[in-house]
Short mmCIF file of C-alpha atoms in Angstrom, two decimals:
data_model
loop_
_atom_site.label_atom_id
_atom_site.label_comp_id
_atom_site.label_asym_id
_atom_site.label_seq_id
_atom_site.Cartn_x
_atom_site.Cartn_y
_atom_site.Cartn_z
CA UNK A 221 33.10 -62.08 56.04
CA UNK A 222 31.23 -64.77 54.00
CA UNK A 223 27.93 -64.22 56.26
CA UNK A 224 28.24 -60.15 55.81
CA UNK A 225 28.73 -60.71 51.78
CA UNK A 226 25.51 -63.12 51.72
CA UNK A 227 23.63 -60.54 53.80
CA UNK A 228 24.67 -57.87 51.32
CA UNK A 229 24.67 -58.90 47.93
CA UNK A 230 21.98 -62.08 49.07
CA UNK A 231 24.45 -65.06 48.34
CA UNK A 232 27.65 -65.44 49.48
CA UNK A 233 30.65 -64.60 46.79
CA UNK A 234 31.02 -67.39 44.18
CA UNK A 235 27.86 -69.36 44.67
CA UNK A 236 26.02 -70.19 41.71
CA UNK A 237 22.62 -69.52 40.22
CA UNK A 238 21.89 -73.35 41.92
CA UNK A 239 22.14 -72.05 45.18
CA UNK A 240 20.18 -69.46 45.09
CA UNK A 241 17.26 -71.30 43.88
CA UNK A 242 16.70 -74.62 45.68
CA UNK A 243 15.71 -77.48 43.38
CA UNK A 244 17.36 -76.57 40.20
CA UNK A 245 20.73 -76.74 38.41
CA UNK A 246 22.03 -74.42 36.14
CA UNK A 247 21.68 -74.46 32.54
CA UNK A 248 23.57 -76.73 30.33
CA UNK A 249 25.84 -74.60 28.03
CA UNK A 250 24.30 -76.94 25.30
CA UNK A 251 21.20 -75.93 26.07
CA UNK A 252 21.23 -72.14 26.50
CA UNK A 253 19.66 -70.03 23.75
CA UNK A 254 21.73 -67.43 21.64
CA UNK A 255 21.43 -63.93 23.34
CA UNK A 256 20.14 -62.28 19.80
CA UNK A 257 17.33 -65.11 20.29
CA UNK A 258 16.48 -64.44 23.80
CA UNK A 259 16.43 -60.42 23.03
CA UNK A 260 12.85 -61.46 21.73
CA UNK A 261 12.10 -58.18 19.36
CA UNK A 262 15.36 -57.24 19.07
CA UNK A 263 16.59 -59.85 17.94
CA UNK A 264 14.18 -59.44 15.11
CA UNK A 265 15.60 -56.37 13.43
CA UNK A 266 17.61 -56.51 10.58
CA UNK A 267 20.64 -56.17 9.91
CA UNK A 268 22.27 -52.86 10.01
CA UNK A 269 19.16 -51.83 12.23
CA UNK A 270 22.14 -50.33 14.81
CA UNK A 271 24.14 -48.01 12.20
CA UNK A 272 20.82 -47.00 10.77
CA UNK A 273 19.39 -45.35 14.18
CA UNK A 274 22.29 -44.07 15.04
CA UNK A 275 22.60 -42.24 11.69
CA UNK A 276 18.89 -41.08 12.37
CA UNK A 277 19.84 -40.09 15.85
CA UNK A 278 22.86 -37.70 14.23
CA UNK A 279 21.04 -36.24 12.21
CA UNK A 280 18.07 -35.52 15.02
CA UNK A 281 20.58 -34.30 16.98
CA UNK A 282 21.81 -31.90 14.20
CA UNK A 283 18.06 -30.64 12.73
CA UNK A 284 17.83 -29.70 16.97
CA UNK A 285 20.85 -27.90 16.55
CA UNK A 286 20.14 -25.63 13.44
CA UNK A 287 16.48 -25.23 15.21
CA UNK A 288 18.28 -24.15 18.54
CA UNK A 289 20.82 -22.03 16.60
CA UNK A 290 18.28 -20.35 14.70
CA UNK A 291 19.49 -21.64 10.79
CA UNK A 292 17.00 -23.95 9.72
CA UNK A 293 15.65 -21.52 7.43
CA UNK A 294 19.22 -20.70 6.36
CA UNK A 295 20.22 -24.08 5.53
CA UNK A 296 17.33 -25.53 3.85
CA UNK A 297 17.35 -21.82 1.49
CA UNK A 298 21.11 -22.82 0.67
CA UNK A 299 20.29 -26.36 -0.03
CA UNK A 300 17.26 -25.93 -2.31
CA UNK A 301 19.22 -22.90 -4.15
CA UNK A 302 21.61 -25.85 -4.85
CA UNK A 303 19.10 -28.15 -6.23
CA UNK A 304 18.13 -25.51 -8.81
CA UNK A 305 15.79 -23.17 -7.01
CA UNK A 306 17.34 -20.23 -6.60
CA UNK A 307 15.65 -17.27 -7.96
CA UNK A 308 17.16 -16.04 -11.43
CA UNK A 309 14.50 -13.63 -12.33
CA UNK A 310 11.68 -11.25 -11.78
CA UNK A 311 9.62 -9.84 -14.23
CA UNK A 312 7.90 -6.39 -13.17
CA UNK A 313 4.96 -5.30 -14.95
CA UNK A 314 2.60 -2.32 -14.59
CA UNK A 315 5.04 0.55 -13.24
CA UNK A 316 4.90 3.80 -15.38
CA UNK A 317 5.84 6.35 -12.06
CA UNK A 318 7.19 3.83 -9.73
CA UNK A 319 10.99 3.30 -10.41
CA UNK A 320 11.90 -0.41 -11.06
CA UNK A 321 14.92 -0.51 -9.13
CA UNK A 322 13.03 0.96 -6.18
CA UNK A 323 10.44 -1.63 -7.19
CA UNK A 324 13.76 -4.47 -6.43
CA UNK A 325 14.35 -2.91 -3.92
CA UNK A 326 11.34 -3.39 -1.84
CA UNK A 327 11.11 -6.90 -2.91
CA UNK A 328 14.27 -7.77 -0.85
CA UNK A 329 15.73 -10.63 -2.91
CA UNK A 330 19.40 -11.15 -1.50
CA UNK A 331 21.88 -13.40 -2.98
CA UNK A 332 21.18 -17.23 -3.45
CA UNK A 333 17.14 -16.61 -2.42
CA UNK A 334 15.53 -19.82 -2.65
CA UNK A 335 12.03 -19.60 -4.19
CA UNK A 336 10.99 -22.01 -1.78
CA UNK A 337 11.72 -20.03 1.03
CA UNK A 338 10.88 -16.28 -0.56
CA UNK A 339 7.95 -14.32 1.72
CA UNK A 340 6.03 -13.29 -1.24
CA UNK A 341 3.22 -12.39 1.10
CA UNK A 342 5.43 -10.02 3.02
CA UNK A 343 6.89 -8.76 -0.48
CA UNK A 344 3.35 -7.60 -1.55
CA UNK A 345 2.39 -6.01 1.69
CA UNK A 346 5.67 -4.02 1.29
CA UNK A 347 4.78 -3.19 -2.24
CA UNK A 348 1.23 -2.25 -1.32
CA UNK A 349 2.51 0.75 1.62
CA UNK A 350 3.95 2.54 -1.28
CA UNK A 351 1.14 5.37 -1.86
CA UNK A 352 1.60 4.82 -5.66
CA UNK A 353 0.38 1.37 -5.75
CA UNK A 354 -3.63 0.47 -5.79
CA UNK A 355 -3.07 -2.96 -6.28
CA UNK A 356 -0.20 -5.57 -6.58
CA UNK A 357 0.29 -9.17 -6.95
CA UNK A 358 3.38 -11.25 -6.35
CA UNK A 359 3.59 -14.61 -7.87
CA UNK A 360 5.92 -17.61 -7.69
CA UNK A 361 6.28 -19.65 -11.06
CA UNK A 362 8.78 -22.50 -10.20
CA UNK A 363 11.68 -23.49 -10.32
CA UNK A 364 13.00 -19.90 -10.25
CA UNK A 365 10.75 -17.25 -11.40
CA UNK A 366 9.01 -14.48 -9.59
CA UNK A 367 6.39 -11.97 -11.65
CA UNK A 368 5.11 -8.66 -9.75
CA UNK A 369 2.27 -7.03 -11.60
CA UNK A 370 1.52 -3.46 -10.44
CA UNK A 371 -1.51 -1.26 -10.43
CA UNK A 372 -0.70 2.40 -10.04
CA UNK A 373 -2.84 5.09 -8.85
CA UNK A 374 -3.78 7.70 -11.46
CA UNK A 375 -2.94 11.40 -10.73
CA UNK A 376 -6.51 13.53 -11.01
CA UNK A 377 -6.04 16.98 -8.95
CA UNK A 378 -3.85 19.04 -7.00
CA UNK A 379 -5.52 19.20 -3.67
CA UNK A 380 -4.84 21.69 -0.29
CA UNK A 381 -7.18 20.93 2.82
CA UNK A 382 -7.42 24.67 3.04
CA UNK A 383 -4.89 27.76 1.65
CA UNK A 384 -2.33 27.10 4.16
CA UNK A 385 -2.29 23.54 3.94
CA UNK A 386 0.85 21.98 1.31
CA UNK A 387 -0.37 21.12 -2.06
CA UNK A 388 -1.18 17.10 -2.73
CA UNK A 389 -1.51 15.02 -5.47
CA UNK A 390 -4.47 12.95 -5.35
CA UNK A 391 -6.43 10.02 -7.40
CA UNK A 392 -10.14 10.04 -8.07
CA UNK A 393 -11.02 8.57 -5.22
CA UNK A 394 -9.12 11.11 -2.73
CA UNK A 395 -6.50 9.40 -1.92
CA UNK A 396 -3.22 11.47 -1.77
CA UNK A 397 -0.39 9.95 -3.54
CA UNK A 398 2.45 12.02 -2.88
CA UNK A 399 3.51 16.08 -1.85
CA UNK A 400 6.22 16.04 -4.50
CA UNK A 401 5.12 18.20 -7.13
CA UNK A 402 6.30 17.77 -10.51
CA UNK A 403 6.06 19.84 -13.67
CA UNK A 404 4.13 17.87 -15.26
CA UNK A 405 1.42 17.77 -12.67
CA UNK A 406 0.70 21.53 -12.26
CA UNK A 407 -2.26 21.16 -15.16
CA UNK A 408 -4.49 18.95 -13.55
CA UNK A 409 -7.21 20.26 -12.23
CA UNK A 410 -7.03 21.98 -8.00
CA UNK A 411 -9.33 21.45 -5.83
CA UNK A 412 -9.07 23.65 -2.14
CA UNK A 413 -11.43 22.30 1.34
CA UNK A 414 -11.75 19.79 3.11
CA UNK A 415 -13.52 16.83 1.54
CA UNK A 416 -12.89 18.53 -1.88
CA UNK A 417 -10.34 16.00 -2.50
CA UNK A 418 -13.22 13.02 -2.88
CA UNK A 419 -15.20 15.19 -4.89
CA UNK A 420 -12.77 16.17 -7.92
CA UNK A 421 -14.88 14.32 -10.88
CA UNK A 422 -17.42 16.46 -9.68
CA UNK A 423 -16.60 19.82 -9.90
CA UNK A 424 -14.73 18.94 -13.32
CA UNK A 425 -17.99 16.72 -14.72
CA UNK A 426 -19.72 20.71 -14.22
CA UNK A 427 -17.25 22.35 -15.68
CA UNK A 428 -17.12 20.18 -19.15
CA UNK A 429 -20.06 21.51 -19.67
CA UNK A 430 -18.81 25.37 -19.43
CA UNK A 431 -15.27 25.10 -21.54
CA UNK A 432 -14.89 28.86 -22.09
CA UNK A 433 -15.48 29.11 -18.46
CA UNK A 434 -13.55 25.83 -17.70
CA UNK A 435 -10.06 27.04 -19.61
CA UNK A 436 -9.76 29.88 -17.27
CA UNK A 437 -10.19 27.85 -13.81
CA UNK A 438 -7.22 27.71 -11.84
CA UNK A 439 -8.72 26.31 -8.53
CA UNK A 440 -12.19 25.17 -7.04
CA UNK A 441 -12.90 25.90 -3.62
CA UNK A 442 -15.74 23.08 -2.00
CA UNK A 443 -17.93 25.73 0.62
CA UNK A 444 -18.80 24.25 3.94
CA UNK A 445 -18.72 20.97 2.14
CA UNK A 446 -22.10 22.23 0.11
CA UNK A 447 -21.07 24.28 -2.92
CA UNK A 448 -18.54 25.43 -5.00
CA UNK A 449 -16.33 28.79 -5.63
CA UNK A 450 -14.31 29.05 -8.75
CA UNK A 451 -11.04 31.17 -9.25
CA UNK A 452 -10.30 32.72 -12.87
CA UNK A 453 -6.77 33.39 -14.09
CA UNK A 454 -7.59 37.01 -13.75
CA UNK A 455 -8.38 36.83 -10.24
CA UNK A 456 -11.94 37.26 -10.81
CA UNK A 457 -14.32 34.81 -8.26
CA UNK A 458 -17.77 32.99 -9.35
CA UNK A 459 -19.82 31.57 -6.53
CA UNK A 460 -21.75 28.39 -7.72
CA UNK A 461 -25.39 27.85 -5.98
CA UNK A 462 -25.82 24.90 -3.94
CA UNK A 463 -28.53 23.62 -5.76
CA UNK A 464 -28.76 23.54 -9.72
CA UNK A 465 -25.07 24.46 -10.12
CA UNK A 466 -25.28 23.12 -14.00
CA UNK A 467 -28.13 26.11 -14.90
CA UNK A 468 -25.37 28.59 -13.29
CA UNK A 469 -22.95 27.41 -15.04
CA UNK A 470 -24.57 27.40 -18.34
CA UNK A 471 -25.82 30.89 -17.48
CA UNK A 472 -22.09 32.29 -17.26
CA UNK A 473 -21.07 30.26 -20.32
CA UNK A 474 -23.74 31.84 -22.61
CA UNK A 475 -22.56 35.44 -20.95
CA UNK A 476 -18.87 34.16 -21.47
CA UNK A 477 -19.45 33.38 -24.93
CA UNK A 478 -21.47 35.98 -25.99
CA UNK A 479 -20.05 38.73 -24.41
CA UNK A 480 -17.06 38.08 -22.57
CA UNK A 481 -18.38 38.83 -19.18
CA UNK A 482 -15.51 37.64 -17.20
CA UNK A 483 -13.08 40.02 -19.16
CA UNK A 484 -14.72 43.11 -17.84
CA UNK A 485 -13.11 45.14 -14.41
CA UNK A 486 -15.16 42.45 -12.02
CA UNK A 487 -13.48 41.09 -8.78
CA UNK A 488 -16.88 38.98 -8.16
CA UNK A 489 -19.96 36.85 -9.95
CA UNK A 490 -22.04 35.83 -7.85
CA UNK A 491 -24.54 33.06 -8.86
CA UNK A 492 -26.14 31.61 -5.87
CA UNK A 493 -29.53 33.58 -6.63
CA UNK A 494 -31.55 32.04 -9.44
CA UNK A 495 -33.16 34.75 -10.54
CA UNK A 496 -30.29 37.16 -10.78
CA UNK A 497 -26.82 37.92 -11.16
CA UNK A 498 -24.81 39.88 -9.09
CA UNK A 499 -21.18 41.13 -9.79
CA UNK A 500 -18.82 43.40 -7.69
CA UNK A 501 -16.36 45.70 -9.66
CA UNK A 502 -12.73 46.44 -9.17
CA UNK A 503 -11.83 49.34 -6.80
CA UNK A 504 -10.83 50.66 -10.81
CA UNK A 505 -13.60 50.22 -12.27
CA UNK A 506 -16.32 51.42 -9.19
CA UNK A 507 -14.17 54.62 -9.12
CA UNK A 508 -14.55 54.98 -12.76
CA UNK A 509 -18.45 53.92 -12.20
CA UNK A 510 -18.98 56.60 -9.57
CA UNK A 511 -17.32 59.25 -11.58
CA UNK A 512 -19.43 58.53 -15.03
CA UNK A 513 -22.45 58.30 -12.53
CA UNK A 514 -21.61 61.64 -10.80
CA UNK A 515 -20.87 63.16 -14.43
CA UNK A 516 -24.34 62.13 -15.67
CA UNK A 517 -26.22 63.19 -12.49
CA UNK A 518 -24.88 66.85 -12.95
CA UNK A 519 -25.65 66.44 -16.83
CA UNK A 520 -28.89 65.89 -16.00
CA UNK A 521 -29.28 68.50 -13.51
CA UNK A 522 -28.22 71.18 -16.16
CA UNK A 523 -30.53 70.81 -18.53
CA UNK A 524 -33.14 70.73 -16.04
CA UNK A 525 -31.87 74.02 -15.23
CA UNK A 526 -31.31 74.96 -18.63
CA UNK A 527 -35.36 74.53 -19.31
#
């Protein structure tokens, strides 16, 4: 049994260190070193070195946790809202259409937001899909402040890609704003075809120059993208040339003003020749036409007879 435990384990059991190596004894207990000594850079570290890891370690353990669990974020927001950050206003500036509680609303700031942790990045890119809002800029002023200034669009026409099409509201630049018409909106100026929309300050810049023909516009009508038809209030249609539309226009405001052309039985002035001006009467007015012209012929036929 001896011989199978040496063959095992290499010595047999309860033979020293001595035996093992030939030559030497084993170390006086006198002699030995302490086992904090021995432990070379171990035995080095302070005191306290022990609690202090495994404090560090607990705390590892439990940042891994919240990361695994998902509630970082969560914990650090809760603990800086603590400390003083929590978000206790916003100041909104710049909104005259946009509501300001639909303004809070998009901003998403829950109960106990830290500042520290607020997405005011993904605030203004909220803010800036509302079609109201050209421009908008959300800033952080620490410890607990938030400011949102606000650039609205400016309404400048009433717009319809063509006479089917729903009626838009549109800024200077074309871009439509909203399909919910208001009262309040059904003065500015309506533009009808497509691309008419990015051409409003033109048609209106023209028709500055006309006012007694400009008061009784009620839409403008952009031609195959190259000219301009205007509608009166009494139904009566003016076609603009392509080229030199401002002499047309000043044409029909000296007629307009002089002799109130566009209060006679028309139905069309037509402008496009520079030399000219054509009009088409009412069905009213050509019957009445034909029936002075048909007096007048037989008139005149009488007293040639009569001579």
């Amino acid at each position: 049994m001896q011989a199978l435990t040496s063959r095992w384990f290499g010595r047999a059991r309860g033979q020293g260190l001595s035996g093992l190596i030939p030559g030497r004894r084993g170390v006086a207990r006198l002699h030995r070193q302490p086992v904090w000594r021995a432990a070379g850079f171990l035995g080095r570290l302070p005191r306290g070195a022990g609690l202090t890891a495994s404090v560090l370690y607990l705390i590892a353990c439990g940042a891994y946790g919240m990361v695994y669990s998902g509630k970082t974020e969560e914990v650090f927001n809760d603990t800086t809202s603590e400390l003083g950050f929590r978000v206790s206003a916003v100041r909104i500036t710049g909104q005259r259409e946009l509501d300001e509680i639909d303004v809070l609303d998009t901003l998403s700031i829950h109960s106990g937001q830290s500042l520290f942790f607020y997405d005011a990045q993904g605030a203004r890119d909220r803010l800036a899909g509302n079609p109201w809002i050209s421009n908008v800029s959300v800033m952080k002023f620490y410890p607990d402040k938030l400011r949102v200034i606000i650039e609205e669009r400016t309404p400048a026409a009433l717009w319809q890609k063509s006479l089917d099409e729903p009626v838009e509201i549109v800024d200077g630049a074309g871009k439509v704003i909203t399909d919910h018409l208001e009262a309040r909106f059904v003065k500015l100026p309506r533009v009808i075809g497509d691309g008419a929309e990015t051409r409003v300050h033109e048609i209106t810049g023209l028709l500055d120059d006309a006012p007694d023909v400009q008061k009784r516009v009620r839409a403008s009508m952009l031609v195959s993208h190259r000219r301009w038809d205007l509608f009166l209030d009494n139904g009566v249609q003016v076609m603009l040339p392509e080229r030199n539309p401002e002499a047309a226009l000043a044409e029909l405001q000296r007629l307009e003003h002089d002799g109130g052309l566009l209060d006679r039985d028309l139905t069309l002035v037509d402008l496009r020749l520079s030399d000219r001006l054509v009009v088409r009467l009412t069905d009213t007015a050509k019957a009445a036409r034909d029936e002075l012209v048909q007096a007048r012929t037989k008139a005149m036929k009488q007293r040639a007879r009569d001579a």
